[in-house]
Amino acid sequence: MAGARGLALKRPSVIPGFGLALGFTLTYLSLIVLIPLAALVLKSATLGFSGFWEVVTGARTLAALELSFFTSLAAAAVNAVFGVIIAWVLIRYRFPGRRLLDAFVDLPFALPTAVAGIALTALYAPNGWIGSLLDPLGVKVAYTRLGIAVALIFIGLPFVVRTVQPVLEEFDRELEEAAATLGANRRQTVFRVMLPTLMPAILTGFALALARAVGEYGSVIFIAGNMPFYSEIAPLLIIIRLEEFGYAQAAAIGTAMLLISFGLLLFVHLVQAWQRRRFGHD
Amino acid sequence: MDARVINEVNYPAAGLVRGDAASQRNRIVDVSVENVVRLFGATPALHGVSLDIAAGELVALLGPSGSGKTTLLRILAGLDVPTSGRVLFDREDALKLTVQERNVGLVFQNYALFRHMTVLENIGFGLRVRPRDHRPSRKETRRRALELLDFVQLSGLEKRYPSQLSGGQRQRVAFARALAIEPRLLLLDEPFGALDAKVRRELRRWLREIHDKTGHTTVFVTHDQEEALELADRVVVMSEGRIEQIGTPDEVYDQPNSPFVFSFIGESSSLPVRLEQGKVWLDSRPIDLPQGNLPNGPAQLFLRPHDVEIAADPEQALWGTISAHRRHGGARRVELSVGEKGSRVEIELPADLRLELAREIAFRPRRYRLFPATTQAALS
Amino acid sequence: MTDAAIAPLLVSQQRGTTVTTERWPVRVALIAVAVAFLVLFLLFPLAAVFVEALRAGLGAYVAAITEPDALAAIKLTLLVAAIAVPSNIVFGLAASWAIAKFEFPGKSVLNTLIDLPFSVSPVISGLIYVLLFGAQGYLGPFLKSENIQIIFALPGIVLATIFVTFPFVARELVPLMQEQGTQDEEAALSLGASGWKTFFKVTLPNIRWALLYGVVLCNARAMGEFGAVSVVSGHIRGKTNTMPLHVEILYNEYNFAAAFAVASLLALLALITLVIKVALEWRYADQIAASRRH
C-alpha cells in the first residue's frame, strides 16, 4: 500500500504496513494535536490582529506573561549553573551514594506537579520547615515571586543535568592533558577548554528548562499566591479567562505562549546546528 | 652524540639557544631515566628501566603494545608518576615538577586540538595561559603563533577550526602548539598513528627536518619499526616493561642482542638447534657453524631471509623442503620446512632460480645469531 | 630488576595521575554543593509530602485515602491511564514502524510533531479541547444536540491526558527502531512470515525493554497530569476528579493532611516509577533510547 495519503515512499520496500502505520499515525496526530491546535489559532484569529495585540499587551496579560517568562529565566539560569555542577560531580567523581543521587535527579520528571506544588508550599510557608527559618530574616518565599522561582527551579533541574551528562562523559581526557602540558593550571583548563566545549549542551538544557518553566502550572499554582499583576502566571490567567467564557482571549494568550515556546525550540535547534557546523561531526 | 646544530635563521627566534641562561626554563635538556618502576595495582608496566638521552637527540621508544613505551613517555611528560625511580632533566629532579612546570611539549596520536578554538588560538594557547608576569602580549602571542604556523608550512589557515583540517594538517598544528611554549623536551605519542600511509611518510620526513632545524631533545613512541629506524638517532627497543636494547638503527638491526629484538626488527626466522662439541646441531646432524662461547644445550638460531645463500657444499649445511614460494619485489621468497619438527623458515633467493615444491634445498646463513634457550622467555 | 626485588614495591604508595581532576578540597566542596542543592530542592519536598501526610496520624491517613471521593478519584485516575496508555502504545508502535522502517519525505516534520506536547503548556493542552468541544467551542452546539458530553466528563479528561502523554512511548521506540534497521524484518519476511507475524515475533521482542520504559514514563505522567486535566475536568467531586485534582480540592479546603495523604500515593507512584526506570536503564541501557538521546 505504498503511496497512501499521497505520500510516496522514497525507496520501494518489501516491508508491509506502511500505509496502515503512517495512516494511523497521521490520523491520531490530526485528531489529537493538529485540529485542536488549529482551533486554538483560529479562535485567537477571530479577534483580528489588533484585537489579538490588545489582549496580549493588556496590562494584566502582559504582567502575567512577563512574570512567567522572567521567573522562568531566573530559574533556568540557576539550573544552568547548578546543573553543570551536579552533572560534573556525578560524572567525574566517585563517592558513596552517587548512583542513588543520579537516579534521584529525575524526580521532577516523575512527580506529579500538583504534589510538588503543595509540598513546596508546605516547605516555604511561614510555618514550614524552611519558611520558618527564612521568615525571621525577612525573606518571604511562599506567595511571592521568589516562591514561583523556587518551584520552577525544581521543575527544570533535570534538564540541564541530563543534557550535560553525556557530553561530559564523552569528553576526551587527552584535551585536559594537552592543556596541562601546555602550562594551563586546572582552573584554566576547566574554564578555557572544557566549559566552552560543554556550552552547546548547557545552552540546550537551559532552553529546555526555560521552555518547560514558562508553561508550568501545577507546581507553581499553590506557592504563587496568584495575585493579579504580581504573582499571577500566564497559564492561570488563561484558566481565569476560560471561566469567564472569554474563550477568544484565553486562546490569544495561549497562542502567545505557544509562540514563545516555539521561539525557544528554534533557539535550541539553531544552537545545535551551529555546534555541528563549528565543531564538526566528530 | 654530537649536538644538533640549530639553524637559527629558520626557526622562530624564541630564545632557544643552548646555554642561554636567561631562559633557563626553556633550555633544551638531556634526560636521565634511572630505574623507573611503574606498577598498576600488582601489574608492573615498567620493570625498572634506565635510559640516558643526550640533549638534542631524537630517540624512538619502539615496541609492541604493552611494552611500556607509552607509560614511560607519560612519566617523562608528568602525566604519570613512577612507583619508584628517578627522572632527571639536566641532572635536576624532574619528578618534583608538576606537568605545568616541566615545560614539555606533548603531541598526541589523536591531535587533541581544542575544537572550539581556531588554529591560531590553539597554537597560542600555551602562551595565553602563562602567569601574568611571563605572559606575552596578545599582539606578541599572535605574532609568534603566525610564525610557528609558517614554520610548519600551514600559513593561511589561522582562522580555520580543527574540524576543517585534514589529519596531517591537524597534526602539524599540534606540533606548532607544542613548539610555541619553547619546550625543553618534545614528546610524541605515536604521532602518525591516526594518519594514512602516504601522509605518514610525508610527515616522517617533515619531522626529521623540523628536528634538524630546532634541535629539540625529542622522544617519540611508535610500534612501527620502519618509522623508528628511519627517523631516530637511537632506538630503544622495549618489550613487556623492559628495555631490550638501545642502539643506533644500524646497531639494533645488524647486532640485535636478544631473540625479541631480532624478531621484532626486520624480518627473521628461527630454528631450534642444539649446541655441542663446538658446533651447532640440527636434529642429529652437525651444521658447520661455530658454537662460539655459548654454553652447551638447546638454542635458537636466528637468521634474516636475505642473509642466506644456497650452500655450494651441501655437507653440514641446513636443509629444508620447499613448501611455498612467491615473488617478492625483485627476488623470490621461499618458505621452507626445516628439520624433523618442520620449522618454518623463510629465505630469499634470486628470482630466476627454478624451484619446485617439495624439493630440498641446502642453504647457509651468511649472518645469524645464536641465543641459548634460557633467553626464550623473552621471545615474543 | 628481578621480580623478587619488585615485590616489596607492590605495597608502596601509588599516586594516580591527578592532572585531569581537581584538588581534593575543591572536589569535596563541589560534591557538598551538589548534594546540598539536591537535598534542598528535591529531597525536602518529597519528604514533606510524607511527613505532612502522616501529621494527623495513621488513622486519619487511612481515612483520607479510603473516603468515597478519594476512592472515586483513584478509580478515575486508573481508568484514564488504562485508556490513555494502551492508546499511546498503539500510536507509538505505529509511528515508530512508519518512521523506522520506511523512507518518506517529511520524516523530520513528523518527528517534530511527535515532540510537540513537550513544548506546550499543560493548560494549553487542556484549553485546545475546550475550544473544540466545550459548550462554546466549535463543536459545542453539535455535541449538545447529540447529547455527547466530552468536556467536564471522562472523554475530555482522556483526550487531554493522551495529548500530554503520547510522545513518551514514541520517543523511546523511534530511535531504537531506527538503529535496529530493517534487517530482521526483511529476514523474517523472506522466510515466509506474514507482516503481523513478523511484527509480533520479530519486531516486538527486539524493542520490548524500550517499550516497557516508555510505558512506565507514559503511565507516570498520565496518572500525575494536573494542568491539562484541570482545564477540561470541571472539578465535579466524585465524578470528574482525578487524584491530582482531588489533592487540589482538599488543599484549597485547608484539609491539608488529607490532601497530602492522597498526594503521598502519587509520590509513591513516582518513586516506584523511578526505581523501574533506573532498573531498566541499568540492565538494558543498550536497548533504551534514553541513553542515546542527542
Coordinates of C-alpha atoms in Angstrom, one line a residue, chain C residues 85-231:
Chain C
V85 CA -1.6 4.3 27.9
P86 CA -2.6 1.5 25.6
S87 CA -3.8 4.0 23.1
N88 CA -0.5 5.7 23.2
I89 CA 1.3 2.3 22.9
V90 CA -0.5 1.7 19.7
F91 CA 0.3 5.1 18.4
G92 CA 3.9 4.7 19.4
L93 CA 4.2 1.4 17.6
A94 CA 2.6 2.7 14.5
A95 CA 4.6 5.9 14.4
S96 CA 7.9 4.2 15.0
W97 CA 7.1 1.5 12.5
A98 CA 6.4 4.1 9.9
I99 CA 9.4 6.2 10.7
A100 CA 12.0 3.5 11.3
K101 CA 11.2 1.0 8.5
F102 CA 10.5 3.3 5.6
E103 CA 11.9 6.3 3.8
F104 CA 9.5 9.0 3.1
P105 CA 9.6 12.8 2.8
G106 CA 8.5 14.8 5.8
K107 CA 10.0 12.5 8.5
S108 CA 11.6 15.3 10.4
V109 CA 8.3 17.2 10.4
L110 CA 6.7 14.1 11.8
N111 CA 9.3 13.8 14.5
T112 CA 8.8 17.4 15.4
L113 CA 5.0 16.9 15.7
I114 CA 5.6 14.0 18.0
D115 CA 7.7 16.1 20.3
L116 CA 5.2 18.9 20.2
P117 CA 3.4 18.3 23.5
F118 CA 6.7 18.8 25.4
S119 CA 6.8 22.4 24.3
V120 CA 3.2 23.2 25.1
S121 CA 2.0 24.3 28.5
P122 CA -0.4 21.8 30.1
V123 CA -3.0 24.4 30.5
I124 CA -2.9 25.0 26.7
S125 CA -3.1 21.2 26.3
G126 CA -6.5 21.4 28.0
L127 CA -7.5 24.7 26.5
I128 CA -7.5 23.4 23.0
Y129 CA -10.1 20.7 23.8
V130 CA -12.3 23.2 25.5
L131 CA -12.1 25.4 22.4
L132 CA -13.1 22.4 20.3
F133 CA -15.6 20.5 22.4
G134 CA -16.7 23.0 25.1
A135 CA -20.2 24.4 25.3
Q136 CA -19.0 27.5 23.4
G137 CA -16.5 25.6 21.4
Y138 CA -16.5 24.9 17.6
L139 CA -18.2 21.6 18.1
G140 CA -20.2 22.6 21.2
P141 CA -23.6 23.0 19.6
F142 CA -23.2 19.8 17.7
L143 CA -22.3 17.8 20.7
K144 CA -25.1 19.3 22.7
S145 CA -27.6 18.3 20.2
E146 CA -26.3 14.8 20.1
N147 CA -26.2 14.8 23.9
I148 CA -22.5 13.9 23.9
Q149 CA -20.5 15.2 26.8
I150 CA -16.8 15.5 26.3
I151 CA -15.6 18.4 28.3
F152 CA -16.3 18.1 32.0
A153 CA -16.5 14.3 31.5
L154 CA -14.3 11.3 31.1
P155 CA -13.7 11.6 27.3
G156 CA -12.3 15.1 27.7
I157 CA -10.0 14.0 30.5
V158 CA -8.8 11.1 28.4
L159 CA -8.2 13.3 25.4
A160 CA -6.2 15.8 27.4
T161 CA -4.2 13.1 29.0
I162 CA -3.5 11.5 25.7
F163 CA -2.3 14.7 24.3
V164 CA 0.2 15.2 27.1
T165 CA 1.5 11.7 27.2
F166 CA 1.6 10.3 23.7
P167 CA 5.2 11.3 22.9
F168 CA 6.6 9.2 25.7
V169 CA 6.3 5.8 24.1
A170 CA 7.0 7.0 20.6
R171 CA 10.2 8.8 21.6
E172 CA 11.6 5.7 23.2
L173 CA 10.8 3.5 20.2
V174 CA 11.7 5.6 17.2
P175 CA 15.5 6.0 17.8
L176 CA 15.8 2.4 18.8
M177 CA 13.9 1.0 15.9
Q178 CA 15.8 3.3 13.5
E179 CA 19.1 2.0 14.9
Q180 CA 17.9 -1.6 14.6
G181 CA 17.0 -1.1 10.9
T182 CA 15.0 -3.4 8.8
Q183 CA 17.3 -6.4 8.5
D184 CA 15.5 -8.6 11.0
E185 CA 12.1 -7.9 9.5
E186 CA 13.3 -8.5 5.9
A187 CA 14.9 -11.8 7.0
A188 CA 11.6 -12.9 8.6
L189 CA 9.6 -11.9 5.5
S190 CA 12.0 -13.7 3.2
L191 CA 11.4 -16.8 5.3
G192 CA 7.7 -16.6 4.7
A193 CA 6.3 -14.9 7.7
S194 CA 3.4 -12.6 7.3
G195 CA 3.5 -8.9 8.2
W196 CA 1.7 -9.3 11.5
K197 CA 3.6 -12.4 12.5
T198 CA 6.9 -10.6 11.7
F199 CA 5.8 -7.7 13.9
F200 CA 4.8 -9.8 16.9
K201 CA 7.6 -12.4 16.7
V202 CA 10.5 -10.3 15.5
T203 CA 10.0 -6.6 16.0
L204 CA 8.3 -6.6 19.4
P205 CA 10.8 -8.7 21.2
N206 CA 13.6 -6.5 19.9
I207 CA 12.0 -3.4 21.4
R208 CA 10.4 -4.8 24.5
W209 CA 12.6 -3.1 27.0
A210 CA 12.4 0.3 25.3
L211 CA 8.6 -0.2 25.1
L212 CA 8.4 -1.0 28.8
Y213 CA 10.5 2.0 29.6
G214 CA 8.2 4.3 27.5
V215 CA 5.1 2.8 29.1
V216 CA 6.4 3.4 32.6
L217 CA 7.1 7.0 31.8
C218 CA 3.8 7.4 30.0
N219 CA 1.9 6.0 32.8
A220 CA 3.5 8.1 35.4
R221 CA 2.7 11.2 33.5
A222 CA -0.8 10.0 32.7
M223 CA -1.7 9.5 36.3
G224 CA 0.0 12.6 37.5
E225 CA -1.1 15.1 34.9
F226 CA -2.7 18.1 36.5
G227 CA -2.8 21.3 34.4
A228 CA -4.4 19.9 31.3
V229 CA -6.9 17.8 33.2
S230 CA -7.7 20.7 35.4
V231 CA -8.9 22.7 32.5

